[in-house]
């Protein structure tokens, strides 16, 4: 019977310790992180990919203040639903550029420092790849596009009728249409094309060329206008990524160039 007070005291200490741990755990804010690239290498069939690697490394460098939960959504759905009211957007948009989501003229969201720089290519049938000096040389062609996507370098041609834009819901559908001659060309991020071009369905049937007049663009993160503290933490995390060995290994697999490690 004399041991009971000691046992009770131990239990009391354990309960106090657990109680003290709960507030610290709850202080980590859970946020959805939205990836709109639904094909390799951003999203692989097994769920891995650039988007998953980025979120995993950001979570390490956010150091318990925030924790990102990766969500994969079509870009059109993100724009029409989650991005409709910036003041209520509490997530993080991944790997986009302001112009891709109508944020290039009057931005409503806060945008991060670059994650990395990237560029697009134009894809034609291998048997009919033209020599292009400017986008004007595309006039009169049929262009395979993705519904809800903007193509900044081609917008003027589409608007004045110089390009016949035909929308589908996925990159592979456009590549099939190019290979079958149903459209003359499509535009695609070079990372996506590099992951798809070697597949048996497309091998040897397509050719990619640089998009004339289109400079590289920065892929960034974005948050709601009320999330200034979150943006500061994200920028600090991004600044650490060039020295992150796992992130460097991920980007090296896809020939993505990072800034040198500043340490």
Coordinates of C-alpha atoms in Angstrom, one line a residue:
X1 CA 0.0 0.0 0.0
X2 CA 2.9 2.4 0.6
X3 CA 3.9 2.1 -3.1
X4 CA 0.6 3.6 -4.3
X5 CA 1.5 7.2 -3.8
X6 CA 4.7 6.7 -5.7
X7 CA 2.8 5.0 -8.6
X8 CA 0.2 7.8 -8.6
X9 CA 3.0 10.4 -8.7
X10 CA 4.6 8.7 -11.7
X11 CA 1.3 8.6 -13.5
X12 CA 0.7 12.2 -12.7
X13 CA 4.1 13.2 -14.2
X14 CA 3.4 11.1 -17.3
X15 CA -0.1 12.7 -17.8
X16 CA 1.4 16.2 -17.3
X17 CA 4.1 15.5 -19.9
X18 CA 1.5 14.2 -22.4
X19 CA -0.7 17.2 -21.8
X20 CA 2.2 19.5 -22.3
X21 CA 3.0 17.9 -25.7
X22 CA -0.4 18.4 -27.2
X23 CA -0.3 22.2 -27.6
X24 CA 3.1 22.0 -29.3
X25 CA 1.8 19.5 -31.8
X26 CA -1.4 21.5 -32.4
X27 CA 0.8 24.5 -33.1
X28 CA 1.8 23.0 -36.4
X29 CA -0.7 24.3 -38.9
X30 CA -1.8 21.8 -41.6
X31 CA -2.2 23.3 -45.1
X32 CA -3.2 21.8 -48.4
X33 CA -0.6 22.1 -51.1
X34 CA -2.1 22.0 -54.6
X35 CA -0.3 20.4 -57.6
X36 CA -2.0 20.9 -61.0
X37 CA 0.5 18.8 -63.0
X38 CA -1.1 15.4 -63.2
X39 CA 1.5 13.6 -65.4
X40 CA 5.1 12.5 -64.9
X41 CA 7.5 13.6 -63.8
X42 CA 5.4 15.9 -61.5
X43 CA 3.0 13.1 -60.6
X44 CA 4.0 9.5 -61.3
X45 CA 1.5 6.6 -61.3
X46 CA 2.8 5.5 -57.8
X47 CA 2.3 9.0 -56.3
X48 CA 5.9 10.0 -56.4
X49 CA 7.3 12.8 -58.5
X50 CA 8.6 16.3 -58.4
X51 CA 5.6 17.6 -56.5
X52 CA 5.8 15.0 -53.8
X53 CA 9.6 15.5 -53.4
X54 CA 9.1 19.3 -53.1
X55 CA 6.4 19.0 -50.5
X56 CA 8.5 16.5 -48.5
X57 CA 11.6 18.8 -48.4
X58 CA 9.5 22.0 -47.7
X59 CA 8.0 20.2 -44.7
X60 CA 11.5 19.5 -43.3
X61 CA 12.5 23.2 -43.7
X62 CA 9.3 24.6 -42.4
X63 CA 10.4 23.2 -39.1
X64 CA 7.1 22.4 -37.5
X65 CA 5.4 25.8 -38.0
X66 CA 3.4 24.5 -41.0
X67 CA 2.9 21.1 -42.5
X68 CA 1.8 20.7 -46.2
X69 CA -0.5 18.0 -47.4
X70 CA -0.1 17.3 -51.1
X71 CA -3.3 17.5 -53.1
X72 CA -3.5 16.8 -56.9
X73 CA -6.2 18.8 -58.7
X74 CA -6.9 19.8 -62.3
X75 CA -5.8 23.4 -62.9
X76 CA -9.3 24.4 -64.1
X77 CA -10.8 23.1 -60.8
X78 CA -8.2 25.0 -58.7
X79 CA -9.0 28.3 -60.5
X80 CA -12.7 27.9 -60.5
X81 CA -13.0 26.7 -56.9
X82 CA -10.1 27.2 -54.5
X83 CA -8.8 30.4 -56.2
X84 CA -12.1 32.1 -56.8
X85 CA -11.9 34.0 -53.4
X86 CA -8.3 34.8 -52.6
X87 CA -9.2 36.0 -49.0
X88 CA -10.4 32.5 -48.1
X89 CA -7.5 30.6 -49.8
X90 CA -5.5 29.0 -47.0
X91 CA -3.5 26.6 -49.0
X92 CA -0.3 26.7 -51.1
X93 CA -0.2 26.6 -54.9
X94 CA 2.8 24.7 -56.2
X95 CA 5.1 25.1 -59.2
X96 CA 3.1 27.6 -61.2
X97 CA 4.0 31.0 -62.7
X98 CA 1.6 34.0 -62.3
X99 CA 0.7 34.1 -66.0
X100 CA -0.5 30.5 -65.9
X101 CA -3.4 31.4 -63.6
X102 CA -4.2 34.9 -64.7
X103 CA -2.0 36.5 -62.1
X104 CA 0.4 38.3 -64.4
X105 CA -1.5 41.7 -64.7
X106 CA -3.4 42.2 -61.4
X107 CA -2.1 39.6 -58.9
X108 CA -4.5 38.8 -56.1
X109 CA -2.2 36.3 -54.4
X110 CA 1.3 36.5 -52.9
X111 CA 4.0 34.8 -54.9
X112 CA 7.2 33.2 -53.6
X113 CA 10.7 33.5 -54.8
X114 CA 11.5 31.0 -57.7
X115 CA 11.6 27.3 -56.9
X116 CA 13.4 26.8 -60.2
X117 CA 13.4 28.0 -63.8
X118 CA 11.9 26.0 -66.6
X119 CA 10.8 26.4 -70.3
X120 CA 8.3 25.0 -72.8
X121 CA 8.7 23.3 -76.2
X122 CA 6.6 22.9 -79.3
X123 CA 5.9 19.4 -80.4
X124 CA 5.3 18.4 -84.0
X125 CA 5.1 15.1 -85.9
X126 CA 8.6 13.9 -86.5
X127 CA 7.8 13.8 -90.3
X128 CA 6.7 17.4 -90.5
X129 CA 8.8 19.5 -88.1
X130 CA 9.1 23.1 -89.4
X131 CA 11.9 25.6 -89.1
X132 CA 10.6 28.5 -87.0
X133 CA 12.0 32.0 -86.7
X134 CA 9.0 33.5 -84.8
X135 CA 5.6 32.4 -83.6
X136 CA 4.2 34.1 -86.7
X137 CA 5.4 31.1 -88.6
X138 CA 2.7 29.1 -86.8
X139 CA -0.1 31.1 -88.4
X140 CA -2.7 28.9 -90.0
X141 CA -1.9 25.8 -88.0
X142 CA -4.1 23.7 -85.7
X143 CA -2.9 23.9 -82.0
X144 CA -3.6 21.2 -79.5
X145 CA -4.2 22.9 -76.1
X146 CA -5.3 21.9 -72.6
X147 CA -8.6 23.3 -71.3
X148 CA -8.1 26.0 -68.7
X149 CA -4.4 26.6 -69.7
X150 CA -2.9 29.8 -70.9
X151 CA -0.3 30.0 -73.5
X152 CA 1.2 33.4 -73.2
X153 CA 3.4 33.4 -76.2
X154 CA 0.6 32.2 -78.4
X155 CA -2.3 34.2 -77.1
X156 CA -2.2 36.9 -79.7
X157 CA -2.3 34.4 -82.6
X158 CA -5.2 32.6 -81.0
X159 CA -7.1 35.8 -80.4
X160 CA -6.8 37.1 -83.9
X161 CA -7.7 33.7 -85.5
X162 CA -4.2 32.9 -86.6
X163 CA -4.2 29.7 -84.7
X164 CA -7.0 27.2 -84.4
X165 CA -7.0 26.2 -80.8
X166 CA -8.5 22.8 -80.0
X167 CA -8.7 21.9 -76.3
X168 CA -8.5 18.5 -74.7
X169 CA -8.1 17.5 -71.0
X170 CA -4.6 16.0 -71.0
X171 CA -1.2 16.2 -72.5
X172 CA -1.2 12.7 -73.8
X173 CA -4.4 13.3 -75.8
X174 CA -2.7 16.2 -77.5
X175 CA 0.4 14.1 -78.3
X176 CA -1.8 11.4 -79.8
X177 CA -3.6 14.0 -82.0
X178 CA -0.2 15.4 -83.2
X179 CA 1.0 11.9 -84.0
X180 CA -2.2 11.1 -85.9
X181 CA -2.2 14.4 -87.8
X182 CA -5.4 15.7 -86.2
X183 CA -3.6 18.8 -85.0
X184 CA -0.4 20.3 -86.3
X185 CA 1.4 20.9 -83.0
X186 CA 1.0 21.2 -79.2
X187 CA 3.0 23.1 -76.6
X188 CA 4.2 21.3 -73.4
X189 CA 6.6 21.8 -70.6
X190 CA 9.9 20.2 -71.5
X191 CA 9.8 18.1 -68.2
X192 CA 6.5 16.6 -69.1
X193 CA 7.5 15.9 -72.7
X194 CA 10.8 14.4 -71.6
X195 CA 8.9 11.9 -69.4
X196 CA 6.5 10.9 -72.1
X197 CA 8.4 11.0 -75.5
X198 CA 10.1 7.6 -75.0
X199 CA 6.9 5.7 -74.3
X200 CA 6.2 3.0 -77.0
X201 CA 3.1 4.9 -78.2
X202 CA 5.1 8.0 -79.1
X203 CA 8.7 6.8 -79.6
X204 CA 10.1 8.1 -82.9
X205 CA 6.8 9.8 -83.9
X206 CA 7.3 13.2 -82.4
X207 CA 9.9 16.0 -82.3
X208 CA 10.2 18.9 -79.9
X209 CA 11.7 22.3 -80.8
X210 CA 12.3 25.5 -78.8
X211 CA 9.4 27.8 -78.7
X212 CA 10.6 31.0 -80.5
X213 CA 10.4 34.2 -78.4
X214 CA 9.5 32.4 -75.2
X215 CA 12.1 33.0 -72.4
X216 CA 12.5 30.6 -69.4
X217 CA 9.9 31.2 -66.7
X218 CA 10.1 30.8 -62.9
X219 CA 8.1 28.2 -61.1
X220 CA 6.9 29.6 -57.8
X221 CA 4.6 28.9 -54.9
X222 CA 1.6 31.2 -54.1
X223 CA -0.6 31.8 -51.0
X224 CA -3.6 34.0 -50.1
X225 CA -3.1 37.7 -49.6
X226 CA -3.6 37.4 -45.8
X227 CA -0.8 34.8 -45.5
X228 CA 2.3 37.1 -45.3
X229 CA 3.8 35.1 -42.4
X230 CA 3.4 31.9 -44.3
X231 CA 5.1 33.4 -47.4
X232 CA 8.0 34.5 -45.3
X233 CA 8.4 30.9 -44.0
X234 CA 8.1 29.4 -47.5
X235 CA 10.7 31.8 -48.9
X236 CA 13.1 30.8 -46.1
X237 CA 12.5 27.2 -46.8
X238 CA 13.1 27.7 -50.6
X239 CA 16.3 29.5 -49.7
X240 CA 17.5 26.3 -48.0
X241 CA 16.7 24.0 -50.9
X242 CA 19.9 24.5 -52.9
X243 CA 21.8 23.0 -50.0
X244 CA 19.3 20.2 -49.5
X245 CA 21.0 17.0 -50.7
X246 CA 17.7 15.1 -51.3
X247 CA 16.2 18.0 -53.3
X248 CA 19.4 18.4 -55.3
X249 CA 19.2 14.6 -56.1
X250 CA 15.6 14.9 -57.2
X251 CA 16.1 17.9 -59.5
X252 CA 19.3 16.4 -61.0
X253 CA 17.3 13.4 -62.1
X254 CA 15.2 15.8 -64.3
X255 CA 18.1 18.0 -65.4
X256 CA 16.7 21.0 -63.4
X257 CA 19.4 23.6 -62.6
X258 CA 19.4 25.0 -59.1
X259 CA 21.3 27.9 -57.6
X260 CA 24.6 26.9 -56.0
X261 CA 24.5 26.1 -52.3
X262 CA 25.5 29.3 -50.4
X263 CA 27.0 27.6 -47.4

